[in-house]
PDB file of C-alpha atoms in Angstrom:
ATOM      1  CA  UNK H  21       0.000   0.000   0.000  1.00 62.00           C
ATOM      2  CA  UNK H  22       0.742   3.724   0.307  1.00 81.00           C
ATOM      3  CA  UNK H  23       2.199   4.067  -3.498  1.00 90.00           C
ATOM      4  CA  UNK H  24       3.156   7.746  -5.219  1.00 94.00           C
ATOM      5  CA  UNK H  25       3.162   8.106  -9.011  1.00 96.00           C
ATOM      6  CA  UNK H  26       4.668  10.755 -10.700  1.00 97.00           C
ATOM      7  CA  UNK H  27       4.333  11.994 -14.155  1.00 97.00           C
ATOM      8  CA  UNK H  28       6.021  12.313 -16.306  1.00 97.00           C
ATOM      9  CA  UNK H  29       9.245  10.259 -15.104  1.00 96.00           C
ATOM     10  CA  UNK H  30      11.568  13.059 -17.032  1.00 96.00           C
ATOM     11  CA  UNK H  31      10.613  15.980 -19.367  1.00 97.00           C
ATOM     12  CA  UNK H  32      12.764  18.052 -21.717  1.00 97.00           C
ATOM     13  CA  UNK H  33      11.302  21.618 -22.324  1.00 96.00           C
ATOM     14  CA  UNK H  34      12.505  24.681 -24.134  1.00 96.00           C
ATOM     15  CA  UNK H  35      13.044  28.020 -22.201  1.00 97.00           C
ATOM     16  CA  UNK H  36       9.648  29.958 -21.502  1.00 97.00           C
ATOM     17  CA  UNK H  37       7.670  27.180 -22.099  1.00 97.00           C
ATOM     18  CA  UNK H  38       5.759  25.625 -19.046  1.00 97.00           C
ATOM     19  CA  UNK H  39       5.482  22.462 -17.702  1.00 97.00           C
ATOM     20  CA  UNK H  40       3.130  20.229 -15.943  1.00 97.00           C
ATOM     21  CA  UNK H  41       3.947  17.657 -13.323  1.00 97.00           C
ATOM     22  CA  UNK H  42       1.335  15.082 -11.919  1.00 97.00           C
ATOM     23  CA  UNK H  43       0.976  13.598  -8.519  1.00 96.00           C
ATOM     24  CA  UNK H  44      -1.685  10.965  -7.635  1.00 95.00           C
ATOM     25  CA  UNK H  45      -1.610   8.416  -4.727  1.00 92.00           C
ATOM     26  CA  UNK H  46      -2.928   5.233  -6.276  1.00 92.00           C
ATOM     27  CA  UNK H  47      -4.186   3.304  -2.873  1.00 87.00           C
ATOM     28  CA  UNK H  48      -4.984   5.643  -0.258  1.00 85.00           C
ATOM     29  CA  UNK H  49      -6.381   9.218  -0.273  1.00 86.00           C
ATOM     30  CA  UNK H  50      -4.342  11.991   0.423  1.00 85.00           C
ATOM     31  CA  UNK H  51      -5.391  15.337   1.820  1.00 82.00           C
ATOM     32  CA  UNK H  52      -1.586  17.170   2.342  1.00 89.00           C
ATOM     33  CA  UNK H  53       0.693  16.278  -0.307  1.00 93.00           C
ATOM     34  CA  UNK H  54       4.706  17.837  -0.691  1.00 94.00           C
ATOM     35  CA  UNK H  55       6.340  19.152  -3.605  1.00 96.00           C
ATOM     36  CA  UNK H  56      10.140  19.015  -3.035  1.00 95.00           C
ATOM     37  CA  UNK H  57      13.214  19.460  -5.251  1.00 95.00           C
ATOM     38  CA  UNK H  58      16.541  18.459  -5.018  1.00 93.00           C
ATOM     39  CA  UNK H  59      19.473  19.769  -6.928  1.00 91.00           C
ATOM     40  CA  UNK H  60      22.397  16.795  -7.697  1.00 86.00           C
ATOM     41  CA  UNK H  61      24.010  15.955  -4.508  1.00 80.00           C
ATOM     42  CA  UNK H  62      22.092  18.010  -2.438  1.00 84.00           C
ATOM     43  CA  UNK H  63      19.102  17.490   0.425  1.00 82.00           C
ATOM     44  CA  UNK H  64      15.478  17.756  -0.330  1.00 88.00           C
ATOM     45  CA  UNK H  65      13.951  21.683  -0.334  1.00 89.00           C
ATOM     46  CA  UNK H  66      10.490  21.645   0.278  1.00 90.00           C
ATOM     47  CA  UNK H  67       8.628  23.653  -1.950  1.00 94.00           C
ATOM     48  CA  UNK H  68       5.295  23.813  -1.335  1.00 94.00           C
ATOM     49  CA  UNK H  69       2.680  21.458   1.225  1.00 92.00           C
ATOM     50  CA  UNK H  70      -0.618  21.122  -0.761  1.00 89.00           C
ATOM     51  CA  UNK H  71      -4.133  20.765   0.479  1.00 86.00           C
ATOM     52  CA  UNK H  72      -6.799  19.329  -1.206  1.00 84.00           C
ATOM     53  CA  UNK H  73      -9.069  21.940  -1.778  1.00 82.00           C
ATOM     54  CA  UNK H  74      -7.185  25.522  -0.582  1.00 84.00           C
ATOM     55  CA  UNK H  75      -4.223  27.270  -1.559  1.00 88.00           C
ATOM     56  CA  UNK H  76      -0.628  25.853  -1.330  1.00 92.00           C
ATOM     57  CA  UNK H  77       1.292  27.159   1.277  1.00 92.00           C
ATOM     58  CA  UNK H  78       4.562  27.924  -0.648  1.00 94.00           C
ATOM     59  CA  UNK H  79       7.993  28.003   1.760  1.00 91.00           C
ATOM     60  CA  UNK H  80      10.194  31.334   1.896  1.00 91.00           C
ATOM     61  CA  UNK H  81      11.501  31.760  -1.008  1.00 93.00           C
ATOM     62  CA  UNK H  82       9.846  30.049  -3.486  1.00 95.00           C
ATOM     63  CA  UNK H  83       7.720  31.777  -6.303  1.00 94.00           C
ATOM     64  CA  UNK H  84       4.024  30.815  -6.052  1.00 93.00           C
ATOM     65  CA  UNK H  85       3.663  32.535  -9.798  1.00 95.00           C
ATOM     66  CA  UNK H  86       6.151  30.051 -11.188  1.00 96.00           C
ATOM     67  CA  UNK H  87       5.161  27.198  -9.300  1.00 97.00           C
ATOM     68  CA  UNK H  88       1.519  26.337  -9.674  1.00 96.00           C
ATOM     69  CA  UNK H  89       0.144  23.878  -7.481  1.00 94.00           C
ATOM     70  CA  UNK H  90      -3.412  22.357  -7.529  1.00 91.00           C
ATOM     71  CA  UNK H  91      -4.709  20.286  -5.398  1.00 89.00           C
ATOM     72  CA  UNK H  92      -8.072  19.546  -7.173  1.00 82.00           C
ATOM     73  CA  UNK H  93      -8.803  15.459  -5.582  1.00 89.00           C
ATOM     74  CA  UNK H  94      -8.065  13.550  -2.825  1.00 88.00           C
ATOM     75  CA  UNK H  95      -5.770  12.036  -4.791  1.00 91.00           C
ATOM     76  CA  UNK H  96      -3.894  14.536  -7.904  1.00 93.00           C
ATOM     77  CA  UNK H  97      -2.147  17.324  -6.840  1.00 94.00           C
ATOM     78  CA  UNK H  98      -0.292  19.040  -9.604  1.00 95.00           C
ATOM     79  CA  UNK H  99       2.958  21.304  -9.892  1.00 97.00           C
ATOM     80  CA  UNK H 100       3.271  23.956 -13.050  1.00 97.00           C
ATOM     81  CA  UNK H 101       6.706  25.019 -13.629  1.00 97.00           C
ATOM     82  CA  UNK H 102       5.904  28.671 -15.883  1.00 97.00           C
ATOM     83  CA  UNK H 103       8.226  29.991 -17.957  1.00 96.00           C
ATOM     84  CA  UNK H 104      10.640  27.196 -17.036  1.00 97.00           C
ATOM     85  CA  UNK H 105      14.511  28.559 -17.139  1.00 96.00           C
ATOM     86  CA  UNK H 106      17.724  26.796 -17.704  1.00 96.00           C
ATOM     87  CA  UNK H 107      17.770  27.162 -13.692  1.00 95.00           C
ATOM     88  CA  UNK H 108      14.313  25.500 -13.180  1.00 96.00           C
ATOM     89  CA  UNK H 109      15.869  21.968 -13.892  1.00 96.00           C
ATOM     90  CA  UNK H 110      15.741  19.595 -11.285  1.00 96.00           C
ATOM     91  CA  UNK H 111      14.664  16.602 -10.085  1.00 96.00           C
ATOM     92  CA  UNK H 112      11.063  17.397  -8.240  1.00 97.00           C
ATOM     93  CA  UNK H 113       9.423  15.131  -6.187  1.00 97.00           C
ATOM     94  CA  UNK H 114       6.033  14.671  -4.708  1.00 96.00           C
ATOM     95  CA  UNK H 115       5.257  13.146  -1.602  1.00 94.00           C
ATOM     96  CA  UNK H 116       1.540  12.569   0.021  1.00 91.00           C
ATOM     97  CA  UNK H 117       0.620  11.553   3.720  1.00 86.00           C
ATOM     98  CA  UNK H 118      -0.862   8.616   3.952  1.00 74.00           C
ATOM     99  CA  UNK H 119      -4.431   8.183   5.293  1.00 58.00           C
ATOM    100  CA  UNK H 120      -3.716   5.766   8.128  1.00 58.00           C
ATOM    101  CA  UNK H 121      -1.437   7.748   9.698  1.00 56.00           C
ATOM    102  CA  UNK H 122      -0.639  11.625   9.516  1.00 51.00           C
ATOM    103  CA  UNK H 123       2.544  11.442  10.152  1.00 69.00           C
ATOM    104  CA  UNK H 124       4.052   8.989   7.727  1.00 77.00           C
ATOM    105  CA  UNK H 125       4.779  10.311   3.899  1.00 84.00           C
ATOM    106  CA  UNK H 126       5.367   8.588   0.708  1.00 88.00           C
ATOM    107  CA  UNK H 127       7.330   9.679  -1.804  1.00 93.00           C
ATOM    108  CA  UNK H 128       6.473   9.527  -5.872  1.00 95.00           C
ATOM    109  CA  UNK H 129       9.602   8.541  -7.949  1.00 96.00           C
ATOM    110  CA  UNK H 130      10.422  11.742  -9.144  1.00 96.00           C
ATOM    111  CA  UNK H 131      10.397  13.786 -12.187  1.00 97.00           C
ATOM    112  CA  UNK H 132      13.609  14.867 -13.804  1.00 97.00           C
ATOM    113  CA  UNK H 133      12.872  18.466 -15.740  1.00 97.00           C
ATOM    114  CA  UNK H 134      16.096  19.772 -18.358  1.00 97.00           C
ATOM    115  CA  UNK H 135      15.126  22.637 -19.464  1.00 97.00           C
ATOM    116  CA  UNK H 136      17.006  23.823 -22.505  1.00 96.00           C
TER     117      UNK H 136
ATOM    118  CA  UNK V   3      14.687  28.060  12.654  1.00 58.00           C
ATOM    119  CA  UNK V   4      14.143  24.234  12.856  1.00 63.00           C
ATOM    120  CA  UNK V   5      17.092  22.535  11.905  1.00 83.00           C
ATOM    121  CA  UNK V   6      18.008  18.678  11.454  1.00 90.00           C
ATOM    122  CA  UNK V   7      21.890  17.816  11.530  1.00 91.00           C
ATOM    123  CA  UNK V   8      23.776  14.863   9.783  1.00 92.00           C
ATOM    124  CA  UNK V   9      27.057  14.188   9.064  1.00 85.00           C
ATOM    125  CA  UNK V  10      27.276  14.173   5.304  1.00 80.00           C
ATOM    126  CA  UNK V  11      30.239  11.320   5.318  1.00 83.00           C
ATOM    127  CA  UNK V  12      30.443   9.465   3.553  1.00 91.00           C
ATOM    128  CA  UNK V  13      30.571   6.529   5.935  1.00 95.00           C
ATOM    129  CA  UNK V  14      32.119   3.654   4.516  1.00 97.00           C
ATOM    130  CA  UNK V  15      31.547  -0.056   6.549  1.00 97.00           C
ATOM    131  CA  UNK V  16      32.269  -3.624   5.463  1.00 97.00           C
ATOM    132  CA  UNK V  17      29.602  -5.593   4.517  1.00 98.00           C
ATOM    133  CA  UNK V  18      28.398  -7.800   7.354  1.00 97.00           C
ATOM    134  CA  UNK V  19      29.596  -4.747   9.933  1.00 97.00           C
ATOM    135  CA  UNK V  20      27.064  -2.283  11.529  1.00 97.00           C
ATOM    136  CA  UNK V  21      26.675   0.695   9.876  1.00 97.00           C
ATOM    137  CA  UNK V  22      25.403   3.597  12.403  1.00 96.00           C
ATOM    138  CA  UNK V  23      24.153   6.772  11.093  1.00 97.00           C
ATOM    139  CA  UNK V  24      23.232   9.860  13.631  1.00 95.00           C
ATOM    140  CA  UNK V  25      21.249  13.167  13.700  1.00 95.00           C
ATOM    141  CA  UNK V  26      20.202  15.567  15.564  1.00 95.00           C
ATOM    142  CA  UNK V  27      17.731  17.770  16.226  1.00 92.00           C
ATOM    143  CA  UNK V  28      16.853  21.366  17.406  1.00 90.00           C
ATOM    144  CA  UNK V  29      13.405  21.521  17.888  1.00 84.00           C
ATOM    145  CA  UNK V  30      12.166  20.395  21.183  1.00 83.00           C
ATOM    146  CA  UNK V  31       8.901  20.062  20.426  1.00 82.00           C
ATOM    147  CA  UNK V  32       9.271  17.424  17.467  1.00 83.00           C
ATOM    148  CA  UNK V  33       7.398  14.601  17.931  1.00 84.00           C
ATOM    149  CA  UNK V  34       8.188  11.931  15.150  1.00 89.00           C
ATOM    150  CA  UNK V  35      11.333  10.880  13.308  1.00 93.00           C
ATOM    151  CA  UNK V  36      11.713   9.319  10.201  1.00 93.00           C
ATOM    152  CA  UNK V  37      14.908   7.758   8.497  1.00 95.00           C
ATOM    153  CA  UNK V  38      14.551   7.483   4.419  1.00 94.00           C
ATOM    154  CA  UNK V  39      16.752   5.992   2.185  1.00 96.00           C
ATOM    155  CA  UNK V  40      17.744   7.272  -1.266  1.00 95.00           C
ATOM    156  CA  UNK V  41      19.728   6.253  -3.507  1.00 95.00           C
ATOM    157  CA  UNK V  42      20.885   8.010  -6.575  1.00 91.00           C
ATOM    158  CA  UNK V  43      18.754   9.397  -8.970  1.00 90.00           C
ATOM    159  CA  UNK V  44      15.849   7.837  -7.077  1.00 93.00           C
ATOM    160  CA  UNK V  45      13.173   8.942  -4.381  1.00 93.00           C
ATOM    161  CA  UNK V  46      13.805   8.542  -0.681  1.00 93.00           C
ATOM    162  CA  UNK V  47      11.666   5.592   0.557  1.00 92.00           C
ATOM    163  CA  UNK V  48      10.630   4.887   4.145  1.00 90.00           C
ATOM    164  CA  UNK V  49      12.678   3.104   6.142  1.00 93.00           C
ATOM    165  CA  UNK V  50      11.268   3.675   9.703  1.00 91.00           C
ATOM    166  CA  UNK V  51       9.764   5.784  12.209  1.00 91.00           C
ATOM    167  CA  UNK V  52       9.965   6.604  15.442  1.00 93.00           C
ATOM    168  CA  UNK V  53       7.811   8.217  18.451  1.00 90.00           C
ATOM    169  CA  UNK V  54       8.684   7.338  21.453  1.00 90.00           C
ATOM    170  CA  UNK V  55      12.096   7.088  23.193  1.00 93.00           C
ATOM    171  CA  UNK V  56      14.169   4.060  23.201  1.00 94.00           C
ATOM    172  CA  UNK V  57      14.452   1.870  20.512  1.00 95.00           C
ATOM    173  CA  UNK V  58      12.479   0.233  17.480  1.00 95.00           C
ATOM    174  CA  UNK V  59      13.829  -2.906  15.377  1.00 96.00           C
ATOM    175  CA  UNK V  60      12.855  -3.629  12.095  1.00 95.00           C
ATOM    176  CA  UNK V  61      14.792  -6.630  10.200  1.00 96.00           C
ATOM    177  CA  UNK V  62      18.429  -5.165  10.155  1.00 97.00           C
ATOM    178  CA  UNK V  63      17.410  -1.977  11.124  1.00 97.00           C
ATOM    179  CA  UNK V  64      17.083   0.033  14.345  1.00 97.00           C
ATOM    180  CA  UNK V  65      15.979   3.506  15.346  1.00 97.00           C
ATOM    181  CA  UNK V  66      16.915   4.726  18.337  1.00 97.00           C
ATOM    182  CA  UNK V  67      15.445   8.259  19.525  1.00 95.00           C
ATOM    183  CA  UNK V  68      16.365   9.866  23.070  1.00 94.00           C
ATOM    184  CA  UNK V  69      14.443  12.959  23.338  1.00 92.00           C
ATOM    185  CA  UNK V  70      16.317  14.100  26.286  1.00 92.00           C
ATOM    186  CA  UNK V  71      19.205  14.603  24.085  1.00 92.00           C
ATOM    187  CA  UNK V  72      17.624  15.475  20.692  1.00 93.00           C
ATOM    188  CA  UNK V  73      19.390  12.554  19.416  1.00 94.00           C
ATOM    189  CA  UNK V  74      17.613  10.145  16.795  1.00 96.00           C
ATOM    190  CA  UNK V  75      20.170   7.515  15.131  1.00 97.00           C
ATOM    191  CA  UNK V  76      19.662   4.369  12.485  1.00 97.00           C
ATOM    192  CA  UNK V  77      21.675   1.108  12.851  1.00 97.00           C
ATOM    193  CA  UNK V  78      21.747  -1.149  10.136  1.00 98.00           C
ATOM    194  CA  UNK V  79      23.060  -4.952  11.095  1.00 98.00           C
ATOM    195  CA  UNK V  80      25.034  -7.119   8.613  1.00 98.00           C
ATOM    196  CA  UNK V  81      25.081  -4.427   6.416  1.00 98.00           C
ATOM    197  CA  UNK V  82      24.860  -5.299   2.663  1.00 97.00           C
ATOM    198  CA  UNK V  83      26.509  -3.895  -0.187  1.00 97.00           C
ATOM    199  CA  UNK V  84      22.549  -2.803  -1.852  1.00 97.00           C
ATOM    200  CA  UNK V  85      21.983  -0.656   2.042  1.00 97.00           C
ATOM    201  CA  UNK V  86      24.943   1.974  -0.260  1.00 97.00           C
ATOM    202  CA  UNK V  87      22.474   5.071  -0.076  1.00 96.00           C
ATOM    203  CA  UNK V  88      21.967   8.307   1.420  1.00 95.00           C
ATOM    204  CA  UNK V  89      19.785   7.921   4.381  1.00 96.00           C
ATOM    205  CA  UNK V  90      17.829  10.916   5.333  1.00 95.00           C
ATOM    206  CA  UNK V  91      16.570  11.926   8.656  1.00 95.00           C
ATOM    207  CA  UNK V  92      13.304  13.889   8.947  1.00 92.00           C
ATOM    208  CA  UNK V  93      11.251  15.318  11.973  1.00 90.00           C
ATOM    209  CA  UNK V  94       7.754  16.669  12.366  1.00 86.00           C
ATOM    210  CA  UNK V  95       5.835  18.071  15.241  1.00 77.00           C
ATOM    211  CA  UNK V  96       2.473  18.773  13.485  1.00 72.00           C
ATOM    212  CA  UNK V  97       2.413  15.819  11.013  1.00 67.00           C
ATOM    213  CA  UNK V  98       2.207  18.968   8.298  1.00 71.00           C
ATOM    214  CA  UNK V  99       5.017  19.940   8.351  1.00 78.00           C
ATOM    215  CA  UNK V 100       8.483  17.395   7.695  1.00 84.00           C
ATOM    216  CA  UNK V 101      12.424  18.652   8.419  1.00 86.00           C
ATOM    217  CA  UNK V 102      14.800  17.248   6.603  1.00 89.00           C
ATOM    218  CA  UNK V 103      18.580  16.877   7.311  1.00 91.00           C
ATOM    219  CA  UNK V 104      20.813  17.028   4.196  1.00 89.00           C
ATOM    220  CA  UNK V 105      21.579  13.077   4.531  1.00 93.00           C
ATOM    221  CA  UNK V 106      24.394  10.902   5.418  1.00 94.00           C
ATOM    222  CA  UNK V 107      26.152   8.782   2.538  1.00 95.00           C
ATOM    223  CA  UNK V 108      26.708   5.478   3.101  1.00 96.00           C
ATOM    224  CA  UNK V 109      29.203   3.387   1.392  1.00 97.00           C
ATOM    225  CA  UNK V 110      29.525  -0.680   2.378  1.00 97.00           C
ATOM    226  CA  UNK V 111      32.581  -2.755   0.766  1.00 97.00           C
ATOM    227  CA  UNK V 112      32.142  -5.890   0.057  1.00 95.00           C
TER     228      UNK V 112
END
C-alpha cells in the first residue's frame, strides 16, 4: 500500500515554455501532499505542502507565480513550472501523507525536468 | 529556525559490519522521526519511524530516539553492499510539516 506516481518520469522543455507535473496516490487518499526538489548531490527543499481543496502554502523563497500547485482530488495534486529557465531543472518530487497515519509520507519517484 | 543535523560522510563499513548513522535535532517540540533511504537518482523511501524514546527494530534496522538529548540515530546490522544510499533523517511536530537533514552517505565494501 501507500504508493506515489509521478508523471512524467523526465521531461525536456525549451526556455519559456511551461510544464506540468502530476501527482496521484494510487491506494490511499491523500489530503496534504509535498512538492520538493533536489538539486544533484544536495538534500530535499520543500517547496510547497498542498491541500486538497485551498491554496498551497509555498515556503520562503519560493515563487508561487512560477510554481503552480493544484490540489483539485483527494488524490492529484499538480505542480506547473511557468516559464521554465535553464535554472528550473531539477529533479522534483512529490510526496503525500498517507491516510492511516498523519505522520508517515510517501514519496512519488520523481520527475527529472532539463530545461534547454 | 528548525534545523536537522547529519554528518554528510560518507561513511564507509564492510559488509556484514554495523553501519550507524546519527542526527540531531533542534526543535524540542518534534514529535516523530523518520529515516529514508535514497539512492541516486531515485526517491527517498521509508525506512522507519519513530515516536517514542528508546528503541524500534525492524529486520536489520534500528531507530533509536532519546528525546532528552535530541538525538535520533539508524543502525543497520550485517550491512549489505545494496543498504549503499543516502539515508535521510526527517522530523515533524504537526504531522504537516516534515524537516529534513541534508543526509548521510553510506558506502559498504564488500
Amino acid at each position: 500500500g501507500a504508493v506515489v506516481s509521478q508523471h512524467p518520469s523526465w521531461v525536456i522543455c525549451k526556455s519559456g515554455t511551461s510544464v506540468k507535473i502530476e501527482c496521484r496516490s494510487l491506494d490511499f487518499q491523500a489530503t496534504t501532499m509535498f512538492w520538493y526538489r533536489q538539486f544533484p548531490k544536495q538534500s530535499l527543499m520543500l517547496m510547497a505542502t498542498s491541500n486538497e481543496g485551498s491554496k498551497a502554502t509555498y515556503e520562503q523563497g519560493v515563487e508561487k507565480d512560477k510554481f503552480l500547485i493544484n490540489h483539485a482530488s483527494l488524490t492529484l495534486s499538480t505542480l506547473t513550472v511557468t516559464s521554465a529557465h535553464p535554472e528550473d531543472s531539477s529533479f522534483y518530487i512529490c510526496s503525500a501523507l498517507s491516510g492511516t497515519s498523519s505522520y508517515e509520507q510517501y514519496f512519488g519517484p520523481g520527475t527529472r525536468l532539463t530545461v534547454t | 529556525q528548525k534545523e536537522v543535523e547529519q554528518n554528510s560522510g560518507p561513511l564507509s563499513v564492510p559488509e556484514g559490519a554495523i553501519a550507524s548513522l546519527n542526527c540531531t535535532y533542534s526543535d524540542r517540540g518534534s514529535q516523530s522521526f523518520f529515516w529514508y533511504r535514497q539512492y541516486s537518482g531515485k526517491s527517498p523511501e521509508l525506512i522507519m519511524f519513530i515516536y517514542s524514546n528508546g528503541d524500534k527494530e525492524d529486520g536489520r534496522f534500528t531507530a533509536q530516539l532519546n528525546k532528552a538529548s535530541q538525538y535520533v540515530s539508524l543502525l543497520i546490522r550485517d550491512s549489505q553492499p545494496s543498504d549503499s544510499a543516502t539515508y535521510l533523517c526527517a522530523e515533524s511536530n504537526t504531522g504537516n510539516q516534515f524537516y529534513f537533514g541534508t543526509g548521510t552517505s553510506l558506502t559498504v565494501i564488500p
